[in-house]
Amino acid sequence: MPTMEYTIHKPEIGKGGFSRVFRGTDMGCGRAVALKKSRCSLVIKKPHLRHESRILQLLQSHPAIPAIYGYAHLPHFEYLAMELLGESVSDLQPDGTKIAPKTVVSVVLQTMSALQHIHKLGIVHRDIKQGNLMCSLNDPSRIKLIDFGISRMFYEGEPKRRDPATKGYKMVGTLDWASLNAHDGIALSARDDFESLAHVALDLLRGDLPWGYRPWLEPRRIAQEEVRASKRSHTAESLGAGFPPEFSSLLTYSRSLRFNQLPDY
């Protein structure tokens, strides 16, 4: 992948567990970009953003995958230049706003198309949530799927398992949207991206989910158990009550899939 020179504009426009995102300008052509920056020395063998850049390179050619422009690993930081996007779906839902079913259908169908593309290439995203669904800058009705930093190839055979009660266990994904398998320490596959998408759809419709994680009140270890119990106690039908049944059916269907089974997109 080519490396190019960029100007970074502060303040940051986003951040995650591993990196911060800035608006940048390609000094060669003047193009505005999103520039991810992560602290990483040259001795690190598996840099986080290099992994994401390789995943994105593999996934190019689908309209819901953002364009990637360049990657560089310098002595103290690594950088990833990619398509500049607009607001996230979470930005469109302030203070528990309920989103119209027609709009939610559009979000789900576009995300489902993106998942079909990445799953058929053997990749599982592992962190589907509103904040990772972005609106195109040129057409806000178009959804782009971002943040492939914890994406992995999935494999044939039986899923690996970890005991959630093990000291130091950290669930994969984001607590509110994670699948029950993630809570149970089971390796994630296509079915888990679908379950997270079902949680996203139901949250957009309802304005909230009954297990909303409150990080300022609960230590993460306790919250993981409480959210896990709440997800088990709420049926798909109860979560989707009052809305078209297809939404609750999506959650039921995702939980019925086998580890190696690709969904019927």
GROMACS .gro file of C-alpha atoms in nm:
model
  265
    1MET     CA    1   0.000   0.000   0.000
    2PRO     CA    2   0.139   0.344  -0.084
    3THR     CA    3   0.249   0.582   0.189
    4MET     CA    4   0.176   0.951   0.142
    5GLU     CA    5   0.219   1.276   0.329
    6TYR     CA    6  -0.073   1.424   0.522
    7THR     CA    7  -0.152   1.726   0.732
    8ILE     CA    8  -0.338   1.642   1.054
    9HIS     CA    9  -0.610   1.884   1.165
   10LYS     CA   10  -0.701   1.900   1.534
   11PRO     CA   11  -0.914   1.842   1.734
   12GLU     CA   12  -0.981   1.471   1.690
   13ILE     CA   13  -1.310   1.367   1.530
   14GLY     CA   14  -1.327   1.023   1.691
   15LYS     CA   15  -1.146   0.773   1.909
   16GLY     CA   16  -1.151   0.408   2.003
   17GLY     CA   17  -0.973   0.167   2.231
   18PHE     CA   18  -0.654   0.169   2.024
   19SER     CA   19  -0.648   0.488   1.820
   20ARG     CA   20  -0.763   0.843   1.766
   21VAL     CA   21  -0.912   0.974   1.443
   22PHE     CA   22  -0.839   1.314   1.291
   23ARG     CA   23  -0.942   1.495   0.980
   24GLY     CA   24  -0.644   1.508   0.747
   25THR     CA   25  -0.542   1.645   0.409
   26ASP     CA   26  -0.343   1.455   0.146
   27MET     CA   27  -0.059   1.694   0.064
   28GLY     CA   28  -0.027   1.549  -0.285
   29CYS     CA   29  -0.379   1.596  -0.415
   30GLY     CA   30  -0.555   1.802  -0.147
   31ARG     CA   31  -0.806   1.524  -0.071
   32ALA     CA   32  -0.972   1.530   0.273
   33VAL     CA   33  -0.927   1.202   0.460
   34ALA     CA   34  -0.989   1.041   0.795
   35LEU     CA   35  -0.652   0.973   0.956
   36LYS     CA   36  -0.630   0.712   1.231
   37LYS     CA   37  -0.331   0.745   1.463
   38SER     CA   38  -0.214   0.486   1.715
   39ARG     CA   39   0.091   0.483   1.942
   40CYS     CA   40   0.308   0.191   1.834
   41SER     CA   41   0.686   0.144   1.845
   42LEU     CA   42   0.874  -0.022   1.562
   43VAL     CA   43   0.947  -0.331   1.776
   44ILE     CA   44   0.577  -0.428   1.786
   45LYS     CA   45   0.539  -0.733   1.560
   46LYS     CA   46   0.164  -0.706   1.496
   47PRO     CA   47   0.065  -0.338   1.484
   48HIS     CA   48  -0.304  -0.278   1.530
   49LEU     CA   49  -0.359  -0.041   1.238
   50ARG     CA   50  -0.151  -0.254   1.002
   51HIS     CA   51  -0.389  -0.540   1.075
   52GLU     CA   52  -0.689  -0.319   1.003
   53SER     CA   53  -0.531  -0.186   0.682
   54ARG     CA   54  -0.481  -0.540   0.552
   55ILE     CA   55  -0.841  -0.635   0.630
   56LEU     CA   56  -0.968  -0.323   0.453
   57GLN     CA   57  -0.750  -0.389   0.150
   58LEU     CA   58  -0.903  -0.735   0.121
   59LEU     CA   59  -1.257  -0.596   0.151
   60GLN     CA   60  -1.235  -0.314  -0.104
   61SER     CA   61  -1.492  -0.321  -0.390
   62HIS     CA   62  -1.810  -0.318  -0.180
   63PRO     CA   63  -2.002   0.014  -0.151
   64ALA     CA   64  -2.035  -0.019   0.228
   65ILE     CA   65  -1.659  -0.056   0.281
   66PRO     CA   66  -1.472   0.276   0.315
   67ALA     CA   67  -1.188   0.345   0.072
   68ILE     CA   68  -0.835   0.310   0.208
   69TYR     CA   69  -0.557   0.541   0.086
   70GLY     CA   70  -0.238   0.465   0.275
   71TYR     CA   71  -0.063   0.319   0.580
   72ALA     CA   72   0.262   0.417   0.752
   73HIS     CA   73   0.449   0.294   1.060
   74LEU     CA   74   0.689   0.555   1.199
   75PRO     CA   75   0.914   0.526   1.507
   76HIS     CA   76   0.646   0.600   1.766
   77PHE     CA   77   0.310   0.596   1.583
   78GLU     CA   78   0.131   0.419   1.301
   79TYR     CA   79  -0.118   0.593   1.070
   80LEU     CA   80  -0.402   0.476   0.848
   81ALA     CA   81  -0.556   0.712   0.590
   82MET     CA   82  -0.905   0.629   0.473
   83GLU     CA   83  -1.227   0.775   0.336
   84LEU     CA   84  -1.366   1.065   0.536
   85LEU     CA   85  -1.724   0.991   0.644
   86GLY     CA   86  -2.014   1.179   0.801
   87GLU     CA   87  -2.211   1.111   1.118
   88SER     CA   88  -2.252   0.768   1.272
   89VAL     CA   89  -2.591   0.606   1.317
   90SER     CA   90  -2.551   0.661   1.693
   91ASP     CA   91  -2.521   1.038   1.626
   92LEU     CA   92  -2.864   1.023   1.460
   93GLN     CA   93  -3.020   0.880   1.778
   94PRO     CA   94  -2.958   1.131   2.058
   95ASP     CA   95  -3.114   1.073   2.399
   96GLY     CA   96  -3.296   0.753   2.310
   97THR     CA   97  -3.473   0.882   2.000
   98LYS     CA   98  -3.684   0.616   1.828
   99ILE     CA   99  -3.602   0.571   1.461
  100ALA     CA  100  -3.877   0.502   1.205
  101PRO     CA  101  -3.896   0.136   1.094
  102LYS     CA  102  -3.842   0.232   0.729
  103THR     CA  103  -3.509   0.395   0.818
  104VAL     CA  104  -3.408   0.100   1.037
  105VAL     CA  105  -3.483  -0.137   0.748
  106SER     CA  106  -3.246   0.063   0.527
  107VAL     CA  107  -2.969   0.048   0.789
  108VAL     CA  108  -3.018  -0.327   0.839
  109LEU     CA  109  -3.027  -0.415   0.469
  110GLN     CA  110  -2.714  -0.215   0.388
  111THR     CA  111  -2.528  -0.360   0.686
  112MET     CA  112  -2.645  -0.709   0.596
  113SER     CA  113  -2.507  -0.663   0.243
  114ALA     CA  114  -2.172  -0.556   0.389
  115LEU     CA  115  -2.172  -0.858   0.622
  116GLN     CA  116  -2.245  -1.094   0.334
  117HIS     CA  117  -1.941  -0.951   0.155
  118ILE     CA  118  -1.700  -0.982   0.449
  119HIS     CA  119  -1.828  -1.322   0.564
  120LYS     CA  120  -1.788  -1.475   0.219
  121LEU     CA  121  -1.424  -1.365   0.234
  122GLY     CA  122  -1.390  -1.553   0.563
  123ILE     CA  123  -1.388  -1.253   0.798
  124VAL     CA  124  -1.602  -1.182   1.102
  125HIS     CA  125  -1.628  -0.816   1.213
  126ARG     CA  126  -1.689  -0.885   1.586
  127ASP     CA  127  -1.801  -0.534   1.682
  128ILE     CA  128  -2.122  -0.441   1.499
  129LYS     CA  129  -2.282  -0.138   1.669
  130GLN     CA  130  -2.432   0.201   1.584
  131GLY     CA  131  -2.102   0.378   1.632
  132ASN     CA  132  -1.940   0.163   1.362
  133LEU     CA  133  -2.212   0.237   1.106
  134MET     CA  134  -2.132   0.566   0.938
  135CYS     CA  135  -2.316   0.780   0.685
  136SER     CA  136  -2.140   0.858   0.359
  137LEU     CA  137  -2.029   1.221   0.344
  138ASN     CA  138  -2.169   1.260  -0.009
  139ASP     CA  139  -2.493   1.068   0.047
  140PRO     CA  140  -2.610   1.041   0.412
  141SER     CA  141  -2.857   0.768   0.316
  142ARG     CA  142  -2.565   0.534   0.237
  143ILE     CA  143  -2.415   0.335   0.524
  144LYS     CA  144  -2.046   0.249   0.559
  145LEU     CA  145  -1.913  -0.015   0.799
  146ILE     CA  146  -1.596   0.087   0.984
  147ASP     CA  147  -1.351  -0.026   1.254
  148PHE     CA  148  -1.208  -0.363   1.156
  149GLY     CA  149  -0.944  -0.349   1.428
  150ILE     CA  150  -1.066  -0.663   1.608
  151SER     CA  151  -1.192  -0.842   1.296
  152ARG     CA  152  -1.060  -1.195   1.246
  153MET     CA  153  -1.069  -1.478   0.998
  154PHE     CA  154  -1.309  -1.749   1.110
  155TYR     CA  155  -1.244  -2.117   1.071
  156GLU     CA  156  -1.400  -2.460   1.023
  157GLY     CA  157  -1.453  -2.705   1.307
  158GLU     CA  158  -1.565  -2.657   1.664
  159PRO     CA  159  -1.551  -2.309   1.819
  160LYS     CA  160  -1.288  -2.241   2.080
  161ARG     CA  161  -1.421  -2.160   2.425
  162ARG     CA  162  -1.302  -1.961   2.724
  163ASP     CA  163  -1.456  -1.967   3.068
  164PRO     CA  164  -1.607  -1.622   3.135
  165ALA     CA  165  -1.539  -1.678   3.505
  166THR     CA  166  -1.164  -1.693   3.439
  167LYS     CA  167  -0.972  -1.410   3.602
  168GLY     CA  168  -0.884  -1.145   3.347
  169TYR     CA  169  -1.144  -1.262   3.095
  170LYS     CA  170  -1.251  -0.978   2.868
  171MET     CA  171  -1.545  -1.024   2.637
  172VAL     CA  172  -1.492  -0.958   2.266
  173GLY     CA  173  -1.695  -0.669   2.126
  174THR     CA  174  -1.902  -0.394   2.288
  175LEU     CA  175  -2.115  -0.493   2.584
  176ASP     CA  176  -2.459  -0.366   2.478
  177TRP     CA  177  -2.445  -0.514   2.128
  178ALA     CA  178  -2.242  -0.832   2.183
  179SER     CA  179  -2.394  -1.174   2.121
  180LEU     CA  180  -2.467  -1.426   2.394
  181ASN     CA  181  -2.180  -1.634   2.257
  182ALA     CA  182  -1.944  -1.345   2.327
  183HIS     CA  183  -2.071  -1.335   2.686
  184ASP     CA  184  -2.024  -1.711   2.713
  185GLY     CA  185  -1.664  -1.704   2.593
  186ILE     CA  186  -1.738  -1.884   2.263
  187ALA     CA  187  -1.538  -1.789   1.953
  188LEU     CA  188  -1.733  -1.557   1.725
  189SER     CA  189  -1.845  -1.621   1.369
  190ALA     CA  190  -2.093  -1.485   1.115
  191ARG     CA  191  -2.391  -1.563   1.337
  192ASP     CA  192  -2.260  -1.327   1.605
  193ASP     CA  193  -2.234  -1.032   1.366
  194PHE     CA  194  -2.598  -1.101   1.278
  195GLU     CA  195  -2.702  -1.112   1.644
  196SER     CA  196  -2.530  -0.781   1.710
  197LEU     CA  197  -2.707  -0.633   1.407
  198ALA     CA  198  -3.040  -0.752   1.550
  199HIS     CA  199  -2.958  -0.575   1.878
  200VAL     CA  200  -2.877  -0.258   1.684
  201ALA     CA  201  -3.205  -0.275   1.492
  202LEU     CA  202  -3.413  -0.327   1.807
  203ASP     CA  203  -3.236  -0.045   1.987
  204LEU     CA  204  -3.301   0.194   1.699
  205LEU     CA  205  -3.669   0.102   1.698
  206ARG     CA  206  -3.720   0.111   2.075
  207GLY     CA  207  -3.486   0.397   2.162
  208ASP     CA  208  -3.309   0.178   2.416
  209LEU     CA  209  -3.233  -0.177   2.523
  210PRO     CA  210  -3.329  -0.305   2.870
  211TRP     CA  211  -2.971  -0.399   2.959
  212GLY     CA  212  -2.814  -0.059   2.892
  213TYR     CA  213  -2.457  -0.064   3.030
  214ARG     CA  214  -2.376   0.221   3.267
  215PRO     CA  215  -1.996   0.232   3.290
  216TRP     CA  216  -2.001   0.511   3.547
  217LEU     CA  217  -2.199   0.293   3.791
  218GLU     CA  218  -2.083  -0.065   3.740
  219PRO     CA  219  -1.738  -0.229   3.720
  220ARG     CA  220  -1.706  -0.404   3.383
  221ARG     CA  221  -1.683  -0.756   3.530
  222ILE     CA  222  -2.012  -0.713   3.715
  223ALA     CA  223  -2.173  -0.540   3.418
  224GLN     CA  224  -2.080  -0.830   3.187
  225GLU     CA  225  -2.272  -1.072   3.410
  226GLU     CA  226  -2.570  -0.841   3.457
  227VAL     CA  227  -2.603  -0.768   3.085
  228ARG     CA  228  -2.561  -1.136   3.003
  229ALA     CA  229  -2.842  -1.228   3.243
  230SER     CA  230  -3.066  -0.954   3.104
  231LYS     CA  231  -3.011  -1.067   2.744
  232ARG     CA  232  -3.105  -1.422   2.841
  233SER     CA  233  -3.419  -1.312   3.024
  234HIS     CA  234  -3.562  -1.096   2.743
  235THR     CA  235  -3.708  -1.292   2.454
  236ALA     CA  236  -3.688  -1.168   2.098
  237GLU     CA  237  -4.067  -1.131   2.098
  238SER     CA  238  -4.067  -0.912   2.409
  239LEU     CA  239  -3.790  -0.692   2.271
  240GLY     CA  240  -3.973  -0.647   1.940
  241ALA     CA  241  -4.323  -0.607   2.079
  242GLY     CA  242  -4.517  -0.339   1.892
  243PHE     CA  243  -4.291  -0.346   1.588
  244PRO     CA  244  -4.298  -0.549   1.264
  245PRO     CA  245  -4.219  -0.914   1.357
  246GLU     CA  246  -3.928  -0.933   1.112
  247PHE     CA  247  -3.707  -0.751   1.363
  248SER     CA  248  -3.758  -1.000   1.645
  249SER     CA  249  -3.729  -1.282   1.391
  250LEU     CA  250  -3.382  -1.156   1.297
  251LEU     CA  251  -3.267  -1.200   1.658
  252THR     CA  252  -3.426  -1.544   1.689
  253TYR     CA  253  -3.275  -1.652   1.358
  254SER     CA  254  -2.925  -1.531   1.443
  255ARG     CA  255  -2.927  -1.729   1.767
  256SER     CA  256  -3.038  -2.045   1.586
  257LEU     CA  257  -2.736  -2.054   1.353
  258ARG     CA  258  -2.449  -2.299   1.393
  259PHE     CA  259  -2.091  -2.180   1.439
  260ASN     CA  260  -1.986  -2.259   1.081
  261GLN     CA  261  -2.318  -2.169   0.917
  262LEU     CA  262  -2.342  -1.860   0.699
  263PRO     CA  263  -2.675  -1.676   0.734
  264ASP     CA  264  -2.933  -1.668   0.455
  265TYR     CA  265  -2.865  -1.307   0.364
   0.00000   0.00000   0.00000
